[in-house]
Short mmCIF file of C-alpha atoms in Angstrom, two decimals:
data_model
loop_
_atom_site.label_atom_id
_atom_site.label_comp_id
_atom_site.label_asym_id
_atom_site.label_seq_id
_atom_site.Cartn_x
_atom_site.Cartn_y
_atom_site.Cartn_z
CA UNK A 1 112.46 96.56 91.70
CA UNK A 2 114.99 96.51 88.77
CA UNK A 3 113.66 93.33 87.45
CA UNK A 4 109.93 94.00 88.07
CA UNK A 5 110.64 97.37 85.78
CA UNK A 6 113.06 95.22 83.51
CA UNK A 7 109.78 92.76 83.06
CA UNK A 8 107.36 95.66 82.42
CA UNK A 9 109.61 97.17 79.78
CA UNK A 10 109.57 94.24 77.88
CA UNK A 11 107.86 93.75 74.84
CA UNK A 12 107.99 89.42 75.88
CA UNK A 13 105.71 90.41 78.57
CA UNK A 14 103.03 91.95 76.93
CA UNK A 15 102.62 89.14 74.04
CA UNK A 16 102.59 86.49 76.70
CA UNK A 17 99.77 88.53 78.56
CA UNK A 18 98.09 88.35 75.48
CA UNK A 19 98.64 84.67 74.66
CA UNK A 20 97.84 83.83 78.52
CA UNK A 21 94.26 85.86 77.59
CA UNK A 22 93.43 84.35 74.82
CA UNK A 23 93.40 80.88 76.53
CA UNK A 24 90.01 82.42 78.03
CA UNK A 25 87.74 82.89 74.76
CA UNK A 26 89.53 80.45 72.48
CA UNK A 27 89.93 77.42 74.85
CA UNK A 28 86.29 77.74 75.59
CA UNK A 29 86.14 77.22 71.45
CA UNK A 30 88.55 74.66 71.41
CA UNK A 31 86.21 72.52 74.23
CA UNK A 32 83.48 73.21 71.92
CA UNK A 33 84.13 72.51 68.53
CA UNK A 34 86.47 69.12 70.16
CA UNK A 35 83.00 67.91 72.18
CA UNK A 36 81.04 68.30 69.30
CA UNK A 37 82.83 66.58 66.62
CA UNK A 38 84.14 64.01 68.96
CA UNK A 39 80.20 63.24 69.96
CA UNK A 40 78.93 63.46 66.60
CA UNK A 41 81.88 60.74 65.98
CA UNK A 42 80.86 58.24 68.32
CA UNK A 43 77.24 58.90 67.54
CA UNK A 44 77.28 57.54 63.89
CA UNK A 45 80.21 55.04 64.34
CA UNK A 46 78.17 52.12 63.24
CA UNK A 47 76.84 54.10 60.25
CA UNK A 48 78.40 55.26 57.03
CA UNK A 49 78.70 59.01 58.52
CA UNK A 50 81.32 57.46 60.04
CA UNK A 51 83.62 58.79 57.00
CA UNK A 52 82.58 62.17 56.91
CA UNK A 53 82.58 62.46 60.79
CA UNK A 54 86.07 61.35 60.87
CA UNK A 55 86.82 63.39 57.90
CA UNK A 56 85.03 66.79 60.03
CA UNK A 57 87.28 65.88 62.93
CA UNK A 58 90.91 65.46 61.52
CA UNK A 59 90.09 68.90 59.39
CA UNK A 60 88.24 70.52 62.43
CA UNK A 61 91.38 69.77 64.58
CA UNK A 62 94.16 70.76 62.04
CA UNK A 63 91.86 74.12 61.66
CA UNK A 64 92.58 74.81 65.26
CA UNK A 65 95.65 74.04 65.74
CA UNK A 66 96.39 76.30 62.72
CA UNK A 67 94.93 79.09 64.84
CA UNK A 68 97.07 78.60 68.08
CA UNK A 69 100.23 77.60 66.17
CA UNK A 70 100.10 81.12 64.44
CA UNK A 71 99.42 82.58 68.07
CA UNK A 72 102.35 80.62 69.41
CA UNK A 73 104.50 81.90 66.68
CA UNK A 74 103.42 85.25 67.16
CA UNK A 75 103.04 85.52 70.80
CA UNK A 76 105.49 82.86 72.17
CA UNK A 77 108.33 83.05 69.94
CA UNK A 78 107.66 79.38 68.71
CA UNK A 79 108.10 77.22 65.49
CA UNK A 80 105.30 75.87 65.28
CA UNK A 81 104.06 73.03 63.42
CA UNK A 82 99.90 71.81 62.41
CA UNK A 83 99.26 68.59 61.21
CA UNK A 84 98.92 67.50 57.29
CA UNK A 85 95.76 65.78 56.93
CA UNK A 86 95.23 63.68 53.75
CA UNK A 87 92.49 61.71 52.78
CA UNK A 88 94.59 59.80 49.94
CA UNK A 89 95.26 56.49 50.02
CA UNK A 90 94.92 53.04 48.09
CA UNK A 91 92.47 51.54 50.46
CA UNK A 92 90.55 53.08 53.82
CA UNK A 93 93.27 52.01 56.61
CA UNK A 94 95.28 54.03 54.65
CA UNK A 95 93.27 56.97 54.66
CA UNK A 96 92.66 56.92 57.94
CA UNK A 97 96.20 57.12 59.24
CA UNK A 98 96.63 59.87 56.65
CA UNK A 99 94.09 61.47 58.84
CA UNK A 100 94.65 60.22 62.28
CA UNK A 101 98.47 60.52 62.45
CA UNK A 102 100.94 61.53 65.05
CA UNK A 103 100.26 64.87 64.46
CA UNK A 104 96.72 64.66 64.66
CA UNK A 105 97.55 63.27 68.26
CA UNK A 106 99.63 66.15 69.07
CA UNK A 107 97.23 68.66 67.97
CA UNK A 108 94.60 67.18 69.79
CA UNK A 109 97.00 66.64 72.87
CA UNK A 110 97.56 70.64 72.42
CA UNK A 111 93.89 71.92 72.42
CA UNK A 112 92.49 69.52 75.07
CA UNK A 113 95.73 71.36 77.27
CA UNK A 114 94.39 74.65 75.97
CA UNK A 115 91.36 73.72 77.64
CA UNK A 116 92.57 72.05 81.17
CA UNK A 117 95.84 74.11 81.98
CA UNK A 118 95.21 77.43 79.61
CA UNK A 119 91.71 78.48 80.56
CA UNK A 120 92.56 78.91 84.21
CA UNK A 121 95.99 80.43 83.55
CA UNK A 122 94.05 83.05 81.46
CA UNK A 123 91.13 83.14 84.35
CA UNK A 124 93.70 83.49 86.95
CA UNK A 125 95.30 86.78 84.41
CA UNK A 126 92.11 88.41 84.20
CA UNK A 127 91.70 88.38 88.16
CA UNK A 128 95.27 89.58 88.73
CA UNK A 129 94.60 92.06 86.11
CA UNK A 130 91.02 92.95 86.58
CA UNK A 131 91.06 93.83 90.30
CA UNK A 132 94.04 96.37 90.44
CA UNK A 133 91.87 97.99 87.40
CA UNK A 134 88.55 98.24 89.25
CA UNK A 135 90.12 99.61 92.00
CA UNK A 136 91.39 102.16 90.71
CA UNK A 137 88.56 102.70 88.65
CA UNK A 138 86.15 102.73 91.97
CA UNK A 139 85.91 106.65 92.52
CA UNK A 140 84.41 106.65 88.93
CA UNK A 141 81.73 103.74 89.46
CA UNK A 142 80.84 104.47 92.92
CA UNK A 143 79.82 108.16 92.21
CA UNK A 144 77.28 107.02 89.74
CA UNK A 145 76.18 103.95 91.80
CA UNK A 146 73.11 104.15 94.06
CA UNK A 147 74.40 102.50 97.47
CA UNK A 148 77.94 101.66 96.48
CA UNK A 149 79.70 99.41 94.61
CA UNK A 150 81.03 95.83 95.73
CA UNK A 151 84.86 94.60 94.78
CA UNK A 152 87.01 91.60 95.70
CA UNK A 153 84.34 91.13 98.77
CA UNK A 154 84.13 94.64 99.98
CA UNK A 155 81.91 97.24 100.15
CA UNK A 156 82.73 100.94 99.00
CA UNK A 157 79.87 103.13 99.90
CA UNK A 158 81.60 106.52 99.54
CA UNK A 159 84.21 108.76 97.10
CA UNK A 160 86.39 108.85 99.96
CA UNK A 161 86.33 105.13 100.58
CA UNK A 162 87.21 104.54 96.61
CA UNK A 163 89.76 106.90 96.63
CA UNK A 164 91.77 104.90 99.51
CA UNK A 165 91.74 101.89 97.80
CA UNK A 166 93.24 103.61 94.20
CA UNK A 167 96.91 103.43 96.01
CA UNK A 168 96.29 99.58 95.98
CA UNK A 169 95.35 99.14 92.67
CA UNK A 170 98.15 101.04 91.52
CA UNK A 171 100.83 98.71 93.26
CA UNK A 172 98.67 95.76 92.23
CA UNK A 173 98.20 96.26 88.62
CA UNK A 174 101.75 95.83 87.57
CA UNK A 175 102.90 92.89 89.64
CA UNK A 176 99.54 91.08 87.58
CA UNK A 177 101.30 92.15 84.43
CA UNK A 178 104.34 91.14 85.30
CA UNK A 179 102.82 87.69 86.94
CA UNK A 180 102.46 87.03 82.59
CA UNK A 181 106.15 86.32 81.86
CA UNK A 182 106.88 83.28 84.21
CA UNK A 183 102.98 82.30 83.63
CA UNK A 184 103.05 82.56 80.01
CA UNK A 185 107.06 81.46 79.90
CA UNK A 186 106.08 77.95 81.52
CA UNK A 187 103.82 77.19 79.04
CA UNK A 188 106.34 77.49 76.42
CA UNK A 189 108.16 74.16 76.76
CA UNK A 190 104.74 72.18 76.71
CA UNK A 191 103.44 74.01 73.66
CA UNK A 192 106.49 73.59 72.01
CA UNK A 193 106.60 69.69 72.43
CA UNK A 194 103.22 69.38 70.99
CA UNK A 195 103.37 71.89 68.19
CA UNK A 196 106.62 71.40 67.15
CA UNK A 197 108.06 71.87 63.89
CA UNK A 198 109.18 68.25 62.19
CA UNK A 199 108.39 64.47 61.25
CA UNK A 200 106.27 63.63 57.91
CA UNK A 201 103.16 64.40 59.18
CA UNK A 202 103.57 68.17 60.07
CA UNK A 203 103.59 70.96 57.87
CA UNK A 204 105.17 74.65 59.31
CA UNK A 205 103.44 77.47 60.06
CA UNK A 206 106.04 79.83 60.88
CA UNK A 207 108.65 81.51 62.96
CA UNK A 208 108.09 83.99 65.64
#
């Protein structure tokens, strides 16, 4: 009980919650915007848009990665580090490992995680937080609802029914929030290796 209430009292939790949330709406972005420009790529590879494409893609992915390394500063107490892209060089080969560096890698290592690991950490969070709330919640909804409500494969038909199950939400809705420190804590040494401060081809962002 002490370290369930030490958890909830702390300040870690709460910005990890939000981090592990997050994952939901922006991973579904990352996907996006990485599908896109990644398809468009291949499309014209044989063509001169080849340059601009590539161009669209190193930029598109350092944009991102901005993003999330400001959230994993903010959020997860990281240093975090984007990618410099640079389009300078003496001839193209150049150019295009000013673009497509080791960073560039990294980044792109870090939002296709965001993706596959972060979208159902932050899907699994909104369940563990989402049911304790509509439970307790139910007394509310069912009143107004015509033939009941449905929740977490049950059916409340009456006030009284609701009611019972507010005790359960109660108990529930903490152990979710708490769930977000080890959840969002074990993403932290995988983050960190990919957006990590250091080497010529990064550029900080900043410390938590």
């Amino acid at each position: 009980m002490s370290t369930l209430l030490r958890i909830l009292t702390d300040r870690v939790t709460y910005r990890r919650l939000g981090y592990l949330l997050l994952e939901v709406p922006l991973g579904t972005i990352w996907f996006s915007i990485l599908v896109t420009l990644w398809s468009f790529l291949w499309g014209v590879f044989v063509t001169p848009l080849v340059i601009p494409a590539a161009i669209a893609l190193a930029y598109g992915t350092r944009w991102c990665t901005a993003v999330e390394a400001g959230l994993a500063s903010a959020l997860l107490g990281i240093d975090a580090g984007v990618p410099a892209i640079s389009i300078a060089g003496r001839g193209w080969r150049e150019r295009m490992r000013g673009l497509f560096g080791p960073g560039f890698w990294r980044a792109q290592g870090y939002l296709w995680t965001r993706w596959l690991l972060g979208f159902p950490a932050g899907v699994l969070m909104l369940v563990l937080i989402g049911l304790p709330i509509s439970l307790i919640v139910q007394p509310l909804l069912v009143a107004f609802v015509h033939g009941g409500t449905d929740v977490a494969g049950l059916h409340i038909h009456s006030v009284t029914a609701a009611l019972a199950l507010v005790p359960v939400g109660v108990v529930l809705l903490p152990l979710g929030i708490a769930a977000a420190y080890p959840l969002g804590g074990a993403l932290i040494p995988l983050t960190g290796r990919l957006l990590h401060e250091g080497g010529e081809a990064d550029t900080a962002v900043g410390a938590a």
